[in-house]
């Protein structure tokens, strides 16, 4: 069978089964093109989990990494959350454990704890307020009365939020191995090749890369920004999967990945075969225990209340 026909057949079978199972398929912005194409919703992790929670689906198939499926389970405890490849983890989220955070809190008993959405459910259960890459600055700004602020786990997002707010943050030494592959020289070279393009960097990029960017935005905010912008060319400094979505949604504009090396191997573990098998066999389920869920949800609700 020709590859295109194979993909089409798989996609058709997925759509049939999706109806039978009353499922909704979510694809993170970093997923492979063919996975993005069969999804009901594409977006960032929180946006996707919130849309799935509002839907009347019984089953959520989360094409993303583990903490994202956990977030979906936290917001939709009555739905079955499936991951086509449960081994797709997030190295950044795995850089801090709940015990690491408890130890840090013991050393700073008065600190308010801000935790990036890229954390396990167990870590979320230890934080006071969650944040995403689009609202980290506002979350920190909201903590005017806090004597000290702990920020976990991404040190580059912490640095970005600290510079924008003027607040000193006690940052965990975590980072995304994919975003740190984007080097300042990649940005300089891309600007030389595309002098009219605007540079948009994700705040998980290193501080040196962020300093060279015109805008520093989450994936969701990047989509909004380029749609509204009059600029026709963009250099995108984040995981390359976002470029596919931007190009598809904005056919009249041009997008250049800042580095072809910025590929998250975990995001690329999901493919159409695995999506099909997960619906056929109703596997692999991700469920957060009630106790952890209640605590973690408090941190997410605190952010949503802002
Ligand atoms: O929350 C997400 O989806 C992540 C990890 C980043 C983003 O900017 O979308």
PDB file of C-alpha atoms and ligand atoms in Angstrom:
ATOM      1  CA  UNK A   1       0.000   0.000   0.000  1.00  0.00           C
ATOM      2  CA  UNK A   2       1.278   3.519  -0.815  1.00  0.00           C
ATOM      3  CA  UNK A   3       2.207   5.469   2.350  1.00  0.00           C
ATOM      4  CA  UNK A   4      -0.524   8.101   1.788  1.00  0.00           C
ATOM      5  CA  UNK A   5      -3.182   5.439   1.350  1.00  0.00           C
ATOM      6  CA  UNK A   6      -1.965   3.662   4.468  1.00  0.00           C
ATOM      7  CA  UNK A   7      -2.284   6.899   6.476  1.00  0.00           C
ATOM      8  CA  UNK A   8      -5.731   7.547   5.020  1.00  0.00           C
ATOM      9  CA  UNK A   9      -6.940   4.031   5.935  1.00  0.00           C
ATOM     10  CA  UNK A  10      -5.611   4.381   9.466  1.00  0.00           C
ATOM     11  CA  UNK A  11      -7.202   7.808   9.824  1.00  0.00           C
ATOM     12  CA  UNK A  12     -10.584   6.459   8.638  1.00  0.00           C
ATOM     13  CA  UNK A  13     -10.487   3.546  11.077  1.00  0.00           C
ATOM     14  CA  UNK A  14      -9.524   5.929  13.920  1.00  0.00           C
ATOM     15  CA  UNK A  15     -12.497   8.185  13.119  1.00  0.00           C
ATOM     16  CA  UNK A  16     -14.900   5.191  13.148  1.00  0.00           C
ATOM     17  CA  UNK A  17     -13.602   3.874  16.440  1.00  0.00           C
ATOM     18  CA  UNK A  18     -13.542   7.341  17.954  1.00  0.00           C
ATOM     19  CA  UNK A  19     -17.315   7.592  17.413  1.00  0.00           C
ATOM     20  CA  UNK A  20     -17.930   4.106  18.815  1.00  0.00           C
ATOM     21  CA  UNK A  21     -15.941   4.864  21.961  1.00  0.00           C
ATOM     22  CA  UNK A  22     -17.322   8.434  22.318  1.00  0.00           C
ATOM     23  CA  UNK A  23     -13.728   9.612  22.376  1.00  0.00           C
ATOM     24  CA  UNK A  24     -12.069  12.943  21.778  1.00  0.00           C
ATOM     25  CA  UNK A  25      -8.525  13.035  20.353  1.00  0.00           C
ATOM     26  CA  UNK A  26      -6.142  15.732  21.596  1.00  0.00           C
ATOM     27  CA  UNK A  27      -2.821  16.507  19.918  1.00  0.00           C
ATOM     28  CA  UNK A  28      -0.218  18.754  21.464  1.00  0.00           C
ATOM     29  CA  UNK A  29       1.319  21.380  19.168  1.00  0.00           C
ATOM     30  CA  UNK A  30       4.566  19.358  19.068  1.00  0.00           C
ATOM     31  CA  UNK A  31       2.976  16.155  17.689  1.00  0.00           C
ATOM     32  CA  UNK A  32       3.774  14.712  14.255  1.00  0.00           C
ATOM     33  CA  UNK A  33       1.790  16.224  11.339  1.00  0.00           C
ATOM     34  CA  UNK A  34      -0.363  13.137  10.693  1.00  0.00           C
ATOM     35  CA  UNK A  35      -1.303  12.981  14.385  1.00  0.00           C
ATOM     36  CA  UNK A  36      -2.196  16.696  14.451  1.00  0.00           C
ATOM     37  CA  UNK A  37      -4.324  16.116  11.339  1.00  0.00           C
ATOM     38  CA  UNK A  38      -6.598  13.469  12.900  1.00  0.00           C
ATOM     39  CA  UNK A  39      -7.060  15.297  16.219  1.00  0.00           C
ATOM     40  CA  UNK A  40     -10.261  17.010  17.313  1.00  0.00           C
ATOM     41  CA  UNK A  41      -8.230  19.663  19.096  1.00  0.00           C
ATOM     42  CA  UNK A  42      -4.631  20.870  18.796  1.00  0.00           C
ATOM     43  CA  UNK A  43      -3.092  23.154  21.361  1.00  0.00           C
ATOM     44  CA  UNK A  44      -1.022  23.473  24.502  1.00  0.00           C
ATOM     45  CA  UNK A  45      -1.463  21.041  27.353  1.00  0.00           C
ATOM     46  CA  UNK A  46      -3.756  23.081  29.586  1.00  0.00           C
ATOM     47  CA  UNK A  47      -5.868  24.385  26.721  1.00  0.00           C
ATOM     48  CA  UNK A  48      -6.382  20.793  25.510  1.00  0.00           C
ATOM     49  CA  UNK A  49      -7.234  19.427  28.956  1.00  0.00           C
ATOM     50  CA  UNK A  50      -9.746  22.214  29.529  1.00  0.00           C
ATOM     51  CA  UNK A  51     -11.427  21.654  26.149  1.00  0.00           C
ATOM     52  CA  UNK A  52     -11.659  17.913  26.805  1.00  0.00           C
ATOM     53  CA  UNK A  53     -13.157  18.551  30.259  1.00  0.00           C
ATOM     54  CA  UNK A  54     -15.906  20.670  28.669  1.00  0.00           C
ATOM     55  CA  UNK A  55     -16.684  18.068  25.992  1.00  0.00           C
ATOM     56  CA  UNK A  56     -19.228  15.297  26.523  1.00  0.00           C
ATOM     57  CA  UNK A  57     -16.708  12.639  25.462  1.00  0.00           C
ATOM     58  CA  UNK A  58     -16.348   9.565  27.669  1.00  0.00           C
ATOM     59  CA  UNK A  59     -12.767   8.875  26.576  1.00  0.00           C
ATOM     60  CA  UNK A  60      -9.825  11.246  26.046  1.00  0.00           C
ATOM     61  CA  UNK A  61      -6.955  10.080  23.824  1.00  0.00           C
ATOM     62  CA  UNK A  62      -4.057  12.374  24.709  1.00  0.00           C
ATOM     63  CA  UNK A  63      -1.323  12.523  22.064  1.00  0.00           C
ATOM     64  CA  UNK A  64       1.375  14.222  24.076  1.00  0.00           C
ATOM     65  CA  UNK A  65       3.591  13.408  27.054  1.00  0.00           C
ATOM     66  CA  UNK A  66       2.745  11.850  30.410  1.00  0.00           C
ATOM     67  CA  UNK A  67       2.206  14.956  32.581  1.00  0.00           C
ATOM     68  CA  UNK A  68      -0.279  16.224  29.971  1.00  0.00           C
ATOM     69  CA  UNK A  69      -2.433  13.096  30.252  1.00  0.00           C
ATOM     70  CA  UNK A  70      -2.251  13.452  34.046  1.00  0.00           C
ATOM     71  CA  UNK A  71      -3.484  17.049  33.754  1.00  0.00           C
ATOM     72  CA  UNK A  72      -6.399  15.816  31.628  1.00  0.00           C
ATOM     73  CA  UNK A  73      -7.192  13.220  34.304  1.00  0.00           C
ATOM     74  CA  UNK A  74      -7.050  15.890  37.050  1.00  0.00           C
ATOM     75  CA  UNK A  75      -9.582  18.034  35.179  1.00  0.00           C
ATOM     76  CA  UNK A  76     -11.754  15.117  33.975  1.00  0.00           C
ATOM     77  CA  UNK A  77     -11.830  12.467  36.730  1.00  0.00           C
ATOM     78  CA  UNK A  78     -14.969  10.873  35.269  1.00  0.00           C
ATOM     79  CA  UNK A  79     -13.481  10.330  31.816  1.00  0.00           C
ATOM     80  CA  UNK A  80     -11.083   7.567  30.779  1.00  0.00           C
ATOM     81  CA  UNK A  81      -7.769   9.138  29.730  1.00  0.00           C
ATOM     82  CA  UNK A  82      -5.678   7.062  27.318  1.00  0.00           C
ATOM     83  CA  UNK A  83      -2.148   7.592  26.038  1.00  0.00           C
ATOM     84  CA  UNK A  84      -1.181   5.939  22.726  1.00  0.00           C
ATOM     85  CA  UNK A  85       2.365   5.608  24.108  1.00  0.00           C
ATOM     86  CA  UNK A  86       2.564   5.787  27.874  1.00  0.00           C
ATOM     87  CA  UNK A  87       6.363   5.736  27.785  1.00  0.00           C
ATOM     88  CA  UNK A  88       6.375   9.271  26.323  1.00  0.00           C
ATOM     89  CA  UNK A  89       7.648  11.178  29.337  1.00  0.00           C
ATOM     90  CA  UNK A  90       8.810  14.760  29.772  1.00  0.00           C
ATOM     91  CA  UNK A  91      12.478  15.009  30.817  1.00  0.00           C
ATOM     92  CA  UNK A  92      11.875  18.515  32.209  1.00  0.00           C
ATOM     93  CA  UNK A  93       8.965  17.318  34.387  1.00  0.00           C
ATOM     94  CA  UNK A  94      11.077  14.358  35.511  1.00  0.00           C
ATOM     95  CA  UNK A  95      13.849  16.669  36.758  1.00  0.00           C
ATOM     96  CA  UNK A  96      11.992  17.250  40.033  1.00  0.00           C
ATOM     97  CA  UNK A  97      10.228  14.772  42.317  1.00  0.00           C
ATOM     98  CA  UNK A  98       7.666  15.498  45.015  1.00  0.00           C
ATOM     99  CA  UNK A  99      10.311  14.653  47.652  1.00  0.00           C
ATOM    100  CA  UNK A 100      12.796  17.118  46.046  1.00  0.00           C
ATOM    101  CA  UNK A 101      10.158  19.821  46.322  1.00  0.00           C
ATOM    102  CA  UNK A 102       9.227  18.944  49.921  1.00  0.00           C
ATOM    103  CA  UNK A 103      12.917  19.256  50.826  1.00  0.00           C
ATOM    104  CA  UNK A 104      13.137  22.681  49.092  1.00  0.00           C
ATOM    105  CA  UNK A 105      10.004  23.809  50.949  1.00  0.00           C
ATOM    106  CA  UNK A 106      11.547  22.714  54.255  1.00  0.00           C
ATOM    107  CA  UNK A 107      14.509  25.014  53.497  1.00  0.00           C
ATOM    108  CA  UNK A 108      12.191  27.938  52.609  1.00  0.00           C
ATOM    109  CA  UNK A 109       9.173  27.477  54.881  1.00  0.00           C
ATOM    110  CA  UNK A 110       7.717  30.909  54.106  1.00  0.00           C
ATOM    111  CA  UNK A 111       7.966  30.638  50.320  1.00  0.00           C
ATOM    112  CA  UNK A 112       4.972  30.469  48.014  1.00  0.00           C
ATOM    113  CA  UNK A 113       5.503  27.697  45.444  1.00  0.00           C
ATOM    114  CA  UNK A 114       4.815  28.321  41.753  1.00  0.00           C
ATOM    115  CA  UNK A 115       4.947  25.191  39.577  1.00  0.00           C
ATOM    116  CA  UNK A 116       5.010  25.064  35.821  1.00  0.00           C
ATOM    117  CA  UNK A 117       2.342  22.864  34.244  1.00  0.00           C
ATOM    118  CA  UNK A 118       5.265  20.645  33.102  1.00  0.00           C
ATOM    119  CA  UNK A 119       5.342  18.747  36.389  1.00  0.00           C
ATOM    120  CA  UNK A 120       4.016  15.389  37.526  1.00  0.00           C
ATOM    121  CA  UNK A 121       0.670  15.273  39.354  1.00  0.00           C
ATOM    122  CA  UNK A 122       2.557  14.399  42.567  1.00  0.00           C
ATOM    123  CA  UNK A 123       4.657  17.557  42.250  1.00  0.00           C
ATOM    124  CA  UNK A 124       1.551  19.626  41.438  1.00  0.00           C
ATOM    125  CA  UNK A 125       0.067  18.334  44.694  1.00  0.00           C
ATOM    126  CA  UNK A 126       2.950  20.086  46.532  1.00  0.00           C
ATOM    127  CA  UNK A 127       2.674  23.485  44.839  1.00  0.00           C
ATOM    128  CA  UNK A 128       0.533  26.495  45.739  1.00  0.00           C
ATOM    129  CA  UNK A 129      -0.182  27.824  42.282  1.00  0.00           C
ATOM    130  CA  UNK A 130       0.353  26.398  38.838  1.00  0.00           C
ATOM    131  CA  UNK A 131       1.474  28.418  35.810  1.00  0.00           C
ATOM    132  CA  UNK A 132       1.874  27.916  32.075  1.00  0.00           C
ATOM    133  CA  UNK A 133       4.499  29.437  29.818  1.00  0.00           C
ATOM    134  CA  UNK A 134       1.945  32.080  28.788  1.00  0.00           C
ATOM    135  CA  UNK A 135       0.906  33.207  32.274  1.00  0.00           C
ATOM    136  CA  UNK A 136       4.053  32.659  34.391  1.00  0.00           C
ATOM    137  CA  UNK A 137       4.728  36.413  34.511  1.00  0.00           C
ATOM    138  CA  UNK A 138       1.180  37.228  35.675  1.00  0.00           C
ATOM    139  CA  UNK A 139       1.219  34.440  38.241  1.00  0.00           C
ATOM    140  CA  UNK A 140       4.446  35.816  39.763  1.00  0.00           C
ATOM    141  CA  UNK A 141       3.057  39.374  39.636  1.00  0.00           C
ATOM    142  CA  UNK A 142      -0.014  38.183  41.556  1.00  0.00           C
ATOM    143  CA  UNK A 143       2.163  37.137  44.512  1.00  0.00           C
ATOM    144  CA  UNK A 144       2.907  40.701  45.691  1.00  0.00           C
ATOM    145  CA  UNK A 145       2.732  39.786  49.364  1.00  0.00           C
ATOM    146  CA  UNK A 146       4.955  36.703  49.166  1.00  0.00           C
ATOM    147  CA  UNK A 147       8.242  37.090  51.041  1.00  0.00           C
ATOM    148  CA  UNK A 148       9.882  34.401  48.934  1.00  0.00           C
ATOM    149  CA  UNK A 149       8.818  32.571  45.778  1.00  0.00           C
ATOM    150  CA  UNK A 150       9.983  29.104  44.757  1.00  0.00           C
ATOM    151  CA  UNK A 151       9.660  28.454  41.016  1.00  0.00           C
ATOM    152  CA  UNK A 152       9.927  24.892  39.629  1.00  0.00           C
ATOM    153  CA  UNK A 153      11.147  23.144  37.538  1.00  0.00           C
ATOM    154  CA  UNK A 154      12.319  25.239  34.533  1.00  0.00           C
ATOM    155  CA  UNK A 155      15.187  27.625  35.311  1.00  0.00           C
ATOM    156  CA  UNK A 156      14.844  29.449  31.974  1.00  0.00           C
ATOM    157  CA  UNK A 157      11.126  30.125  32.413  1.00  0.00           C
ATOM    158  CA  UNK A 158      11.984  31.248  35.960  1.00  0.00           C
ATOM    159  CA  UNK A 159      14.662  33.610  34.619  1.00  0.00           C
ATOM    160  CA  UNK A 160      12.217  35.017  32.049  1.00  0.00           C
ATOM    161  CA  UNK A 161       9.517  35.566  34.713  1.00  0.00           C
ATOM    162  CA  UNK A 162      12.059  37.041  37.116  1.00  0.00           C
ATOM    163  CA  UNK A 163      13.354  39.558  34.545  1.00  0.00           C
ATOM    164  CA  UNK A 164       9.834  40.588  33.516  1.00  0.00           C
ATOM    165  CA  UNK A 165       8.595  41.028  37.093  1.00  0.00           C
ATOM    166  CA  UNK A 166      11.744  42.180  38.877  1.00  0.00           C
ATOM    167  CA  UNK A 167      11.173  39.450  41.509  1.00  0.00           C
ATOM    168  CA  UNK A 168      13.987  37.226  42.730  1.00  0.00           C
ATOM    169  CA  UNK A 169      12.856  33.619  42.364  1.00  0.00           C
ATOM    170  CA  UNK A 170      14.245  30.508  44.036  1.00  0.00           C
ATOM    171  CA  UNK A 171      14.499  28.455  40.856  1.00  0.00           C
ATOM    172  CA  UNK A 172      14.952  24.703  40.436  1.00  0.00           C
ATOM    173  CA  UNK A 173      17.805  23.743  38.108  1.00  0.00           C
ATOM    174  CA  UNK A 174      15.577  22.097  35.465  1.00  0.00           C
ATOM    175  CA  UNK A 175      15.477  22.652  31.719  1.00  0.00           C
ATOM    176  CA  UNK A 176      13.962  21.186  28.560  1.00  0.00           C
ATOM    177  CA  UNK A 177      16.655  19.216  26.669  1.00  0.00           C
ATOM    178  CA  UNK A 178      14.942  20.008  23.361  1.00  0.00           C
ATOM    179  CA  UNK A 179      14.718  23.780  23.822  1.00  0.00           C
ATOM    180  CA  UNK A 180      18.328  24.080  24.993  1.00  0.00           C
ATOM    181  CA  UNK A 181      19.410  22.594  21.632  1.00  0.00           C
ATOM    182  CA  UNK A 182      18.448  25.944  20.069  1.00  0.00           C
ATOM    183  CA  UNK A 183      21.616  28.052  20.238  1.00  0.00           C
ATOM    184  CA  UNK A 184      22.111  31.829  19.955  1.00  0.00           C
ATOM    185  CA  UNK A 185      24.114  31.188  16.749  1.00  0.00           C
ATOM    186  CA  UNK A 186      21.036  29.466  15.246  1.00  0.00           C
ATOM    187  CA  UNK A 187      19.079  32.672  15.760  1.00  0.00           C
ATOM    188  CA  UNK A 188      21.868  34.843  14.332  1.00  0.00           C
ATOM    189  CA  UNK A 189      22.159  32.584  11.257  1.00  0.00           C
ATOM    190  CA  UNK A 190      18.361  32.463  10.764  1.00  0.00           C
ATOM    191  CA  UNK A 191      18.146  36.268  10.910  1.00  0.00           C
ATOM    192  CA  UNK A 192      20.941  36.540   8.331  1.00  0.00           C
ATOM    193  CA  UNK A 193      19.014  34.149   6.019  1.00  0.00           C
ATOM    194  CA  UNK A 194      15.621  35.772   6.642  1.00  0.00           C
ATOM    195  CA  UNK A 195      16.242  39.419   7.514  1.00  0.00           C
ATOM    196  CA  UNK A 196      12.538  40.398   7.329  1.00  0.00           C
ATOM    197  CA  UNK A 197      11.355  37.635   9.646  1.00  0.00           C
ATOM    198  CA  UNK A 198      10.293  38.176  13.276  1.00  0.00           C
ATOM    199  CA  UNK A 199      11.901  35.850  15.814  1.00  0.00           C
ATOM    200  CA  UNK A 200       9.552  34.179  18.274  1.00  0.00           C
ATOM    201  CA  UNK A 201      11.194  32.169  21.057  1.00  0.00           C
ATOM    202  CA  UNK A 202       9.562  29.887  23.605  1.00  0.00           C
ATOM    203  CA  UNK A 203      10.378  30.851  27.213  1.00  0.00           C
ATOM    204  CA  UNK A 204      11.888  27.383  27.780  1.00  0.00           C
ATOM    205  CA  UNK A 205      14.745  28.520  25.484  1.00  0.00           C
ATOM    206  CA  UNK A 206      17.973  29.657  27.112  1.00  0.00           C
ATOM    207  CA  UNK A 207      18.190  33.265  28.323  1.00  0.00           C
ATOM    208  CA  UNK A 208      20.702  34.025  25.521  1.00  0.00           C
ATOM    209  CA  UNK A 209      18.211  32.900  22.864  1.00  0.00           C
ATOM    210  CA  UNK A 210      15.339  34.785  24.525  1.00  0.00           C
ATOM    211  CA  UNK A 211      17.507  37.937  24.519  1.00  0.00           C
ATOM    212  CA  UNK A 212      17.770  37.707  20.712  1.00  0.00           C
ATOM    213  CA  UNK A 213      14.037  37.205  20.100  1.00  0.00           C
ATOM    214  CA  UNK A 214      11.476  39.844  19.114  1.00  0.00           C
ATOM    215  CA  UNK A 215       8.818  38.043  21.150  1.00  0.00           C
ATOM    216  CA  UNK A 216       8.900  35.326  23.806  1.00  0.00           C
ATOM    217  CA  UNK A 217       5.661  33.349  23.690  1.00  0.00           C
ATOM    218  CA  UNK A 218       4.106  29.992  24.583  1.00  0.00           C
ATOM    219  CA  UNK A 219       2.935  27.785  21.703  1.00  0.00           C
ATOM    220  CA  UNK A 220      -0.679  28.903  22.120  1.00  0.00           C
ATOM    221  CA  UNK A 221       0.266  32.595  22.233  1.00  0.00           C
ATOM    222  CA  UNK A 222       2.546  32.114  19.186  1.00  0.00           C
ATOM    223  CA  UNK A 223      -0.457  30.805  17.211  1.00  0.00           C
ATOM    224  CA  UNK A 224      -2.547  33.847  18.214  1.00  0.00           C
ATOM    225  CA  UNK A 225       0.300  36.277  17.558  1.00  0.00           C
ATOM    226  CA  UNK A 226       1.154  35.139  14.016  1.00  0.00           C
ATOM    227  CA  UNK A 227      -2.526  34.982  13.030  1.00  0.00           C
ATOM    228  CA  UNK A 228      -3.036  38.634  13.994  1.00  0.00           C
ATOM    229  CA  UNK A 229       0.356  39.935  12.810  1.00  0.00           C
ATOM    230  CA  UNK A 230       0.914  41.784   9.520  1.00  0.00           C
ATOM    231  CA  UNK A 231       4.409  40.247   9.333  1.00  0.00           C
ATOM    232  CA  UNK A 232       4.750  37.557   6.678  1.00  0.00           C
ATOM    233  CA  UNK A 233       7.816  35.612   7.871  1.00  0.00           C
ATOM    234  CA  UNK A 234       8.694  34.147  11.259  1.00  0.00           C
ATOM    235  CA  UNK A 235      11.673  32.332  12.756  1.00  0.00           C
ATOM    236  CA  UNK A 236      10.265  29.887  15.295  1.00  0.00           C
ATOM    237  CA  UNK A 237      12.498  28.955  18.223  1.00  0.00           C
ATOM    238  CA  UNK A 238      10.702  26.015  19.782  1.00  0.00           C
ATOM    239  CA  UNK A 239      10.084  22.323  19.069  1.00  0.00           C
ATOM    240  CA  UNK A 240       9.727  21.924  15.292  1.00  0.00           C
ATOM    241  CA  UNK A 241       6.211  20.416  15.459  1.00  0.00           C
ATOM    242  CA  UNK A 242       4.722  23.862  15.973  1.00  0.00           C
ATOM    243  CA  UNK A 243       5.956  24.957  12.533  1.00  0.00           C
ATOM    244  CA  UNK A 244       3.638  22.409  10.871  1.00  0.00           C
ATOM    245  CA  UNK A 245       0.599  23.824  12.676  1.00  0.00           C
ATOM    246  CA  UNK A 246       1.572  27.450  11.976  1.00  0.00           C
ATOM    247  CA  UNK A 247       2.113  26.772   8.280  1.00  0.00           C
ATOM    248  CA  UNK A 248      -1.178  24.901   7.951  1.00  0.00           C
ATOM    249  CA  UNK A 249      -3.177  27.613   9.745  1.00  0.00           C
ATOM    250  CA  UNK A 250      -1.434  30.507   7.931  1.00  0.00           C
ATOM    251  CA  UNK A 251      -0.802  29.428   4.323  1.00  0.00           C
ATOM    252  CA  UNK A 252       0.050  32.996   3.238  1.00  0.00           C
ATOM    253  CA  UNK A 253       2.952  33.296   5.713  1.00  0.00           C
ATOM    254  CA  UNK A 254       6.343  31.614   5.989  1.00  0.00           C
ATOM    255  CA  UNK A 255       7.787  29.888   9.039  1.00  0.00           C
ATOM    256  CA  UNK A 256      11.397  28.815   9.551  1.00  0.00           C
ATOM    257  CA  UNK A 257      12.445  26.575  12.449  1.00  0.00           C
ATOM    258  CA  UNK A 258      15.357  28.221  14.288  1.00  0.00           C
ATOM    259  CA  UNK A 259      16.958  24.773  14.565  1.00  0.00           C
ATOM    260  CA  UNK A 260      16.022  21.507  12.846  1.00  0.00           C
ATOM    261  CA  UNK A 261      17.571  19.789  15.886  1.00  0.00           C
ATOM    262  CA  UNK A 262      14.830  20.970  18.219  1.00  0.00           C
ATOM    263  CA  UNK A 263      12.898  17.699  17.997  1.00  0.00           C
ATOM    264  CA  UNK A 264      11.380  16.215  21.161  1.00  0.00           C
ATOM    265  CA  UNK A 265      11.832  12.421  20.869  1.00  0.00           C
ATOM    266  CA  UNK A 266       9.059  11.841  23.401  1.00  0.00           C
ATOM    267  CA  UNK A 267       6.499  13.888  21.483  1.00  0.00           C
ATOM    268  CA  UNK A 268       7.418  11.911  18.373  1.00  0.00           C
ATOM    269  CA  UNK A 269       6.701   8.525  20.002  1.00  0.00           C
ATOM    270  CA  UNK A 270       3.009   8.808  19.134  1.00  0.00           C
ATOM    271  CA  UNK A 271       1.945   7.706  15.657  1.00  0.00           C
ATOM    272  CA  UNK A 272      -1.335   6.775  13.978  1.00  0.00           C
ATOM    273  CA  UNK A 273      -0.919   3.042  14.575  1.00  0.00           C
ATOM    274  CA  UNK A 274      -0.573   3.661  18.305  1.00  0.00           C
ATOM    275  CA  UNK A 275      -3.610   5.966  18.335  1.00  0.00           C
ATOM    276  CA  UNK A 276      -5.618   3.223  16.618  1.00  0.00           C
ATOM    277  CA  UNK A 277      -4.429   0.512  19.005  1.00  0.00           C
ATOM    278  CA  UNK A 278      -5.200   2.654  22.028  1.00  0.00           C
ATOM    279  CA  UNK A 279      -8.808   3.035  20.838  1.00  0.00           C
ATOM    280  CA  UNK A 280      -9.108  -0.642  19.852  1.00  0.00           C
ATOM    281  CA  UNK A 281      -7.749  -1.960  23.131  1.00  0.00           C
ATOM    282  CA  UNK A 282      -8.680   0.998  25.361  1.00  0.00           C
ATOM    283  CA  UNK A 283      -5.088   1.337  26.547  1.00  0.00           C
ATOM    284  CA  UNK A 284      -2.972   2.723  28.182  1.00  0.00           C
ATOM    285  CA  UNK A 285      -5.013   4.434  30.843  1.00  0.00           C
ATOM    286  CA  UNK A 286      -3.564   7.293  32.897  1.00  0.00           C
ATOM    287  CA  UNK A 287      -5.449   7.987  36.120  1.00  0.00           C
ATOM    288  CA  UNK A 288      -4.416  10.234  38.991  1.00  0.00           C
ATOM    289  CA  UNK A 289      -5.401   9.003  42.474  1.00  0.00           C
ATOM    290  CA  UNK A 290      -8.150  10.987  44.234  1.00  0.00           C
ATOM    291  CA  UNK A 291      -5.882  12.313  46.988  1.00  0.00           C
ATOM    292  CA  UNK A 292      -3.233  13.650  44.589  1.00  0.00           C
ATOM    293  CA  UNK A 293      -5.900  14.885  42.197  1.00  0.00           C
ATOM    294  CA  UNK A 294      -7.648  16.995  44.838  1.00  0.00           C
ATOM    295  CA  UNK A 295      -4.387  18.709  45.876  1.00  0.00           C
ATOM    296  CA  UNK A 296      -3.087  19.180  42.337  1.00  0.00           C
ATOM    297  CA  UNK A 297      -6.423  20.610  41.201  1.00  0.00           C
ATOM    298  CA  UNK A 298      -6.237  23.260  43.933  1.00  0.00           C
ATOM    299  CA  UNK A 299      -2.984  24.553  42.367  1.00  0.00           C
ATOM    300  CA  UNK A 300      -4.544  24.599  38.887  1.00  0.00           C
ATOM    301  CA  UNK A 301      -7.716  26.301  40.193  1.00  0.00           C
ATOM    302  CA  UNK A 302      -5.602  28.952  41.946  1.00  0.00           C
ATOM    303  CA  UNK A 303      -4.062  29.807  38.573  1.00  0.00           C
ATOM    304  CA  UNK A 304      -7.415  29.784  36.747  1.00  0.00           C
ATOM    305  CA  UNK A 305      -8.887  32.098  39.394  1.00  0.00           C
ATOM    306  CA  UNK A 306      -6.420  34.864  38.439  1.00  0.00           C
TER     307      UNK A 306
HETATM  308  O1  LIG B   1       1.911  23.476  28.246  1.00  0.00           O
HETATM  309  C1  LIG B   1       2.378  23.211  27.145  1.00  0.00           C
HETATM  310  O2  LIG B   1       1.722  22.688  26.299  1.00  0.00           O
HETATM  311  C2  LIG B   1       3.815  23.482  26.928  1.00  0.00           C
HETATM  312  C3  LIG B   1       4.696  22.525  27.519  1.00  0.00           C
HETATM  313  C4  LIG B   1       4.288  24.513  26.290  1.00  0.00           C
HETATM  314  C5  LIG B   1       3.543  25.451  25.451  1.00  0.00           C
HETATM  315  O3  LIG B   1       3.992  26.595  25.334  1.00  0.00           O
HETATM  316  O4  LIG B   1       2.544  25.080  24.847  1.00  0.00           O
END
